[in-house]
Coordinates of C-alpha atoms in Angstrom, one line a residue:
M1 CA 119.3 96.4 81.4
I2 CA 117.0 98.3 83.7
T3 CA 117.9 101.9 84.6
A4 CA 116.0 104.5 86.6
S5 CA 115.6 107.8 84.9
P6 CA 113.7 110.7 86.5
G7 CA 110.0 109.8 86.8
A8 CA 110.5 106.2 85.7
R9 CA 108.6 103.3 87.2
I10 CA 109.5 99.7 86.5
T11 CA 106.5 97.4 85.9
P12 CA 107.8 93.8 85.3
T13 CA 105.4 91.4 83.6
P14 CA 103.6 89.4 86.4
G15 CA 104.6 85.8 86.7
A16 CA 108.2 85.9 85.6
P17 CA 111.2 88.0 86.6
A18 CA 112.5 90.5 84.0
G19 CA 116.3 90.4 83.6
D20 CA 119.1 88.5 85.3
W21 CA 119.2 89.3 89.0
R22 CA 123.0 89.0 89.2
Q23 CA 123.4 91.7 86.5
L24 CA 120.8 93.9 88.2
W25 CA 122.7 93.5 91.4
R26 CA 125.9 94.6 89.8
E27 CA 124.2 97.6 88.3
A28 CA 123.0 98.9 91.7
V29 CA 123.5 102.5 92.6
T30 CA 126.5 102.8 94.9
D31 CA 127.1 106.6 94.6
A32 CA 125.0 108.9 96.8
P33 CA 125.2 111.9 94.4
E34 CA 124.1 109.7 91.6
L35 CA 121.1 108.5 93.7
L36 CA 120.1 112.1 94.4
A37 CA 120.4 113.0 90.7
L38 CA 118.2 110.0 89.8
V39 CA 115.4 111.2 92.1
G40 CA 115.6 114.9 91.1
L41 CA 117.4 116.1 94.2
P42 CA 121.0 116.8 93.1
H43 CA 121.2 120.0 95.2
L44 CA 121.2 117.9 98.4
A45 CA 124.6 116.3 97.5
A46 CA 126.3 119.1 99.6
K47 CA 124.6 117.7 102.7
L48 CA 125.9 114.1 102.4
P49 CA 128.2 112.8 105.0
P50 CA 131.8 112.0 104.0
A51 CA 132.5 108.4 103.0
D52 CA 128.8 107.5 103.3
A53 CA 129.2 107.8 107.1
G54 CA 131.3 104.6 107.1
F55 CA 128.5 102.4 105.7
A56 CA 128.5 102.0 101.9
L57 CA 125.4 103.0 99.9
R58 CA 123.9 100.3 97.8
V59 CA 120.4 100.2 96.3
P60 CA 119.0 98.5 93.2
R61 CA 117.8 100.7 90.4
G62 CA 114.4 99.1 90.4
F63 CA 113.9 100.2 94.0
V64 CA 115.1 103.7 93.1
A65 CA 112.4 103.8 90.4
R66 CA 109.7 103.5 93.1
M67 CA 110.9 106.6 94.9
R68 CA 109.0 109.9 94.3
Q69 CA 110.7 112.4 92.2
G70 CA 111.8 115.6 93.9
D71 CA 110.7 114.5 97.3
A72 CA 113.5 114.7 99.9
R73 CA 111.1 113.0 102.5
D74 CA 110.3 110.1 100.3
P75 CA 110.0 107.1 102.6
L76 CA 112.0 104.8 100.4
L77 CA 114.8 107.3 99.9
L78 CA 115.2 108.0 103.6
Q79 CA 115.8 104.3 104.2
V80 CA 118.9 104.2 102.0
L81 CA 120.4 107.7 101.7
P82 CA 123.4 108.4 104.0
Q83 CA 122.7 111.2 106.5
L84 CA 125.0 113.5 108.5
A85 CA 123.0 112.4 111.6
E86 CA 124.7 108.9 111.3
L87 CA 127.9 110.6 112.5
D88 CA 126.3 111.7 115.8
V89 CA 127.5 109.9 118.9
V90 CA 124.4 109.1 121.0
P91 CA 124.6 107.4 124.4
G92 CA 123.0 103.9 124.4
F93 CA 123.6 103.3 120.7
V94 CA 126.3 100.6 120.3
T95 CA 127.8 98.4 117.6
D96 CA 126.1 95.1 118.7
A97 CA 122.7 96.2 120.0
V98 CA 121.0 92.8 120.1
G99 CA 123.8 90.5 121.5
D100 CA 124.6 88.7 118.3
L101 CA 128.3 88.0 119.2
A102 CA 127.4 86.6 122.6
A103 CA 125.0 84.2 120.9
R104 CA 127.6 82.7 118.6
E105 CA 127.8 78.9 118.8
A106 CA 129.9 78.0 115.7
Q107 CA 131.2 79.8 112.6
G108 CA 128.2 81.8 111.4
V109 CA 125.8 80.2 113.8
L110 CA 123.8 82.2 116.3
H111 CA 121.7 80.3 118.8
K112 CA 119.5 82.7 120.8
Y113 CA 116.1 81.0 121.2
H114 CA 115.0 77.5 122.1
G115 CA 114.5 75.2 119.1
R116 CA 115.9 77.7 116.5
A117 CA 119.3 78.3 115.1
L118 CA 120.2 81.2 112.8
L119 CA 122.8 81.0 110.2
I120 CA 124.7 84.1 108.9
A121 CA 124.5 82.8 105.4
S122 CA 125.9 85.8 103.6
G123 CA 127.5 89.2 104.5
S124 CA 126.0 90.9 101.4
C125 CA 122.7 92.7 100.8
A126 CA 121.2 94.0 97.6
V127 CA 120.3 97.2 99.6
N128 CA 122.1 98.7 102.5
C129 CA 119.4 100.0 104.8
R130 CA 120.7 102.9 107.0
Y131 CA 119.0 101.5 110.1
C132 CA 120.6 98.1 109.7
F133 CA 121.2 96.4 113.1
R134 CA 124.1 94.5 111.6
R135 CA 125.9 97.4 110.0
H136 CA 128.9 96.8 112.3
F137 CA 128.8 93.0 112.2
P138 CA 132.1 91.2 111.5
Y139 CA 130.9 89.3 108.5
G140 CA 134.5 88.5 107.4
E141 CA 134.8 86.2 110.4
E142 CA 131.2 84.9 110.6
M143 CA 130.0 83.2 107.4
A144 CA 128.1 80.0 107.8
A145 CA 128.3 79.2 104.1
A146 CA 132.1 78.9 104.2
G147 CA 133.5 75.4 103.6
Q148 CA 130.2 74.0 102.2
W149 CA 128.5 75.0 105.4
R150 CA 130.5 72.3 107.3
K151 CA 130.8 73.9 110.8
A152 CA 127.2 75.1 110.7
L153 CA 125.9 71.6 109.8
E154 CA 128.0 70.0 112.5
H155 CA 126.4 72.2 115.1
L156 CA 122.9 71.4 113.8
R157 CA 123.6 67.6 113.8
E158 CA 124.8 67.8 117.4
D159 CA 121.8 69.6 118.8
A160 CA 118.6 67.6 118.5
S161 CA 116.6 70.4 120.1
I162 CA 116.9 72.5 116.9
S163 CA 113.8 72.0 114.7
E164 CA 113.9 75.3 112.8
L165 CA 116.8 76.7 110.8
I166 CA 116.8 80.4 110.0
L167 CA 118.8 81.8 107.1
S168 CA 119.7 85.4 107.7
G169 CA 122.7 87.7 106.9
G170 CA 123.4 90.0 105.2
D171 CA 120.8 88.5 102.9
P172 CA 120.8 84.7 102.4
L173 CA 119.4 85.2 98.9
A174 CA 122.6 87.0 97.9
L175 CA 124.0 83.5 97.6
S176 CA 123.7 81.6 94.3
T177 CA 121.0 78.9 94.2
S178 CA 123.8 76.3 93.8
K179 CA 125.2 77.5 97.1
L180 CA 121.8 77.1 98.7
E181 CA 121.6 73.6 97.2
E182 CA 124.8 72.7 99.1
L183 CA 123.0 73.5 102.3
S184 CA 119.9 71.4 101.5
Y185 CA 122.2 68.4 100.7
G186 CA 123.7 68.8 104.2
L187 CA 120.3 69.0 105.8
A188 CA 119.1 65.8 104.3
D189 CA 120.6 63.7 107.1
I190 CA 119.4 65.9 110.0
P191 CA 115.9 64.6 110.6
H192 CA 115.2 66.9 113.6
V193 CA 115.4 70.0 111.4
T194 CA 111.9 70.1 109.9
R195 CA 111.4 73.8 109.1
L196 CA 113.4 76.3 107.1
R197 CA 112.9 80.0 107.6
I198 CA 114.5 82.5 105.1
H199 CA 114.7 86.2 106.1
S200 CA 115.2 88.2 103.0
R201 CA 114.7 91.7 101.6
L202 CA 115.5 90.7 98.0
P203 CA 111.9 89.7 97.0
V204 CA 111.1 93.4 97.8
V205 CA 114.1 95.3 96.5
L206 CA 115.3 92.9 93.8
P207 CA 112.3 90.7 92.9
E208 CA 114.1 89.3 89.9
R209 CA 116.0 87.1 92.4
I210 CA 112.9 84.8 92.7
D211 CA 113.7 83.1 89.4
D212 CA 112.9 79.6 88.0
A213 CA 116.0 78.0 89.5
F214 CA 115.4 79.4 93.0
T215 CA 111.7 78.5 93.0
A216 CA 112.5 75.0 91.8
W217 CA 115.0 74.5 94.6
L218 CA 112.5 75.9 97.2
A219 CA 109.6 73.7 96.0
A220 CA 111.7 70.6 96.1
L221 CA 112.8 71.1 99.8
P222 CA 111.2 68.4 102.0
L223 CA 110.7 70.9 104.8
Q224 CA 108.1 73.4 105.9
K225 CA 109.1 76.7 104.4
V226 CA 108.6 80.2 105.7
V227 CA 109.9 83.3 103.9
V228 CA 110.0 86.4 106.1
L229 CA 110.1 89.5 103.9
H230 CA 111.2 93.0 105.1
A231 CA 109.2 96.0 103.9
N232 CA 108.6 99.1 105.8
H233 CA 106.2 101.1 103.5
A234 CA 103.5 100.3 101.1
N235 CA 105.3 102.1 98.3
E236 CA 107.9 99.3 98.3
F237 CA 105.4 97.0 96.7
D238 CA 104.8 97.0 92.9
A239 CA 103.8 94.4 90.2
G240 CA 107.3 92.9 90.3
V241 CA 107.1 92.3 94.1
D242 CA 103.6 90.9 93.7
A243 CA 104.9 88.4 91.1
A244 CA 107.8 87.4 93.3
C245 CA 105.5 86.8 96.2
A246 CA 103.2 84.7 94.0
R247 CA 106.1 82.6 92.9
L248 CA 107.2 82.0 96.5
R249 CA 103.7 80.9 97.5
A250 CA 103.5 78.6 94.5
A251 CA 106.8 77.0 95.8
G252 CA 105.1 76.1 99.1
A253 CA 106.3 79.0 101.3
T254 CA 104.3 80.8 103.9
L255 CA 105.0 84.5 103.6
L256 CA 105.3 86.9 106.5
N257 CA 106.7 90.4 106.8
Q258 CA 108.6 92.2 109.5
S259 CA 109.0 95.9 109.6
V260 CA 111.0 98.4 111.6
L261 CA 109.3 101.5 113.0
L262 CA 111.3 104.4 111.6
R263 CA 110.8 108.1 112.3
G264 CA 110.0 109.9 109.2
V265 CA 109.4 106.7 107.2
N266 CA 106.4 104.9 108.6
D267 CA 105.7 106.4 112.1
D268 CA 102.1 107.2 111.0
A269 CA 99.0 105.2 111.6
A270 CA 97.8 105.7 108.0
A271 CA 101.2 104.6 106.6
L272 CA 101.3 101.5 108.8
A273 CA 97.7 100.5 107.9
A274 CA 98.4 101.0 104.2
L275 CA 101.5 98.7 104.5
S276 CA 99.5 95.9 106.1
E277 CA 96.7 96.2 103.5
R278 CA 99.2 96.3 100.6
M279 CA 101.3 93.4 101.8
F280 CA 98.2 91.3 102.4
A281 CA 97.1 92.1 98.8
A282 CA 100.4 90.5 97.8
G283 CA 99.7 87.4 99.9
V284 CA 101.9 88.4 102.8
L285 CA 100.8 88.5 106.5
P286 CA 102.2 91.0 109.0
Y287 CA 104.5 89.4 111.6
Y288 CA 106.6 91.9 113.6
L289 CA 106.8 95.6 113.9
H290 CA 110.2 96.1 115.5
Q291 CA 111.2 98.9 117.7
L292 CA 114.6 100.2 116.4
D293 CA 117.6 98.3 117.5
R294 CA 119.8 100.9 119.1
V295 CA 122.8 100.5 116.8
Q296 CA 125.4 103.2 116.5
G297 CA 124.5 105.6 113.6
T298 CA 120.7 105.0 113.7
A299 CA 119.4 107.3 116.5
H300 CA 117.7 109.7 114.1
F301 CA 115.3 106.9 113.2
E302 CA 114.1 106.1 116.8
V303 CA 110.4 106.4 117.8
D304 CA 109.7 106.4 121.5
D305 CA 107.7 103.6 123.0
A306 CA 104.7 105.7 124.0
R307 CA 104.2 106.8 120.4
A308 CA 104.9 103.3 119.1
L309 CA 102.2 101.9 121.3
A310 CA 99.7 104.6 120.3
L311 CA 100.4 103.9 116.6
V312 CA 99.7 100.2 117.1
D313 CA 96.4 101.0 119.0
A314 CA 95.4 103.2 116.1
I315 CA 96.0 100.6 113.4
R316 CA 94.3 98.0 115.6
A317 CA 91.2 100.2 115.5
R318 CA 91.3 100.3 111.7
L319 CA 92.2 96.8 110.7
P320 CA 91.3 93.2 111.4
G321 CA 93.5 91.5 114.0
Y322 CA 95.4 89.4 111.5
L323 CA 96.7 92.5 109.8
V324 CA 98.1 94.1 113.0
P325 CA 101.8 93.2 113.5
K326 CA 103.2 92.4 116.9
L327 CA 105.1 95.4 118.3
V328 CA 108.4 94.0 119.8
R329 CA 111.9 94.8 120.8
E330 CA 114.9 92.5 120.6
V331 CA 116.9 92.5 123.8
G332 CA 120.2 90.6 123.9
G333 CA 120.1 87.6 126.2
E334 CA 116.4 87.3 126.5
P335 CA 114.7 84.0 125.4
S336 CA 112.4 85.7 122.9
K337 CA 111.5 89.0 121.3
R338 CA 110.0 91.3 124.0
P339 CA 106.4 92.3 123.3
L340 CA 105.6 95.9 124.0

């Protein structure tokens, strides 16, 4: 069992996950006062919103161990700790900011962009990020994995324009490897799907998920494989994350990262440059830097466009072009992400 005591840092042995990821998932911190106690900030419990502001707290203890002790502005803590500001009603912040529901084509299938279909593979995440753009999504009604993926696979077979399948959620790696194997069996007779893209935060927040069974499944897939990680700050990377990334690359996956620009977390040129450098050291290329999706309860994270553009200009002056992510915004109904 891994626990996070004050000042603790977890350093798994590179090359192999330490501990069963399902057990570590079950042991996640789900109580905000406990989280504050673990990071040496118990006095802040009086400032927590009631009922976690309607969005449950969940964070693996290994991720908690990467937070700085006694620092109320720690960039990892701010991503997961419920805030009173989430209760503010702010004009323009809505429950479906990116038009997910309008893009629904079948149970758990979103089809927004040409040639790509996205499956809501799971409604669960190992970590509940407070800025989540799907924090209000009706997962109970939209699960592509239901019924052995039957309706999702039917849609893929019927649309020969789809060459790339994107697994999202929730987090698709919340599913067991055996459940993912069901999907690969179904894809075997759909020749026009040639690429699989997996969007997951688990290799960062719960790197033990990238175990032998999962990497064997991924390596055996007769498809091009892309894994898009989600890290927002360099401090999210440690030896365990490096090992998970190495295992994904060894299984034949191209690794990319997408971040969200978050006020108080990474809205600083030095922090963004450090993130790009640190992820590249782990074998991951920057992909997107998203402007915040204007979802109800997240307004306190927003960074205005002028500052976002200035930050990207600043990191472009510091880094080679391949380490500069594309600054984008997702707008419901548009045929692609909108570059800024």
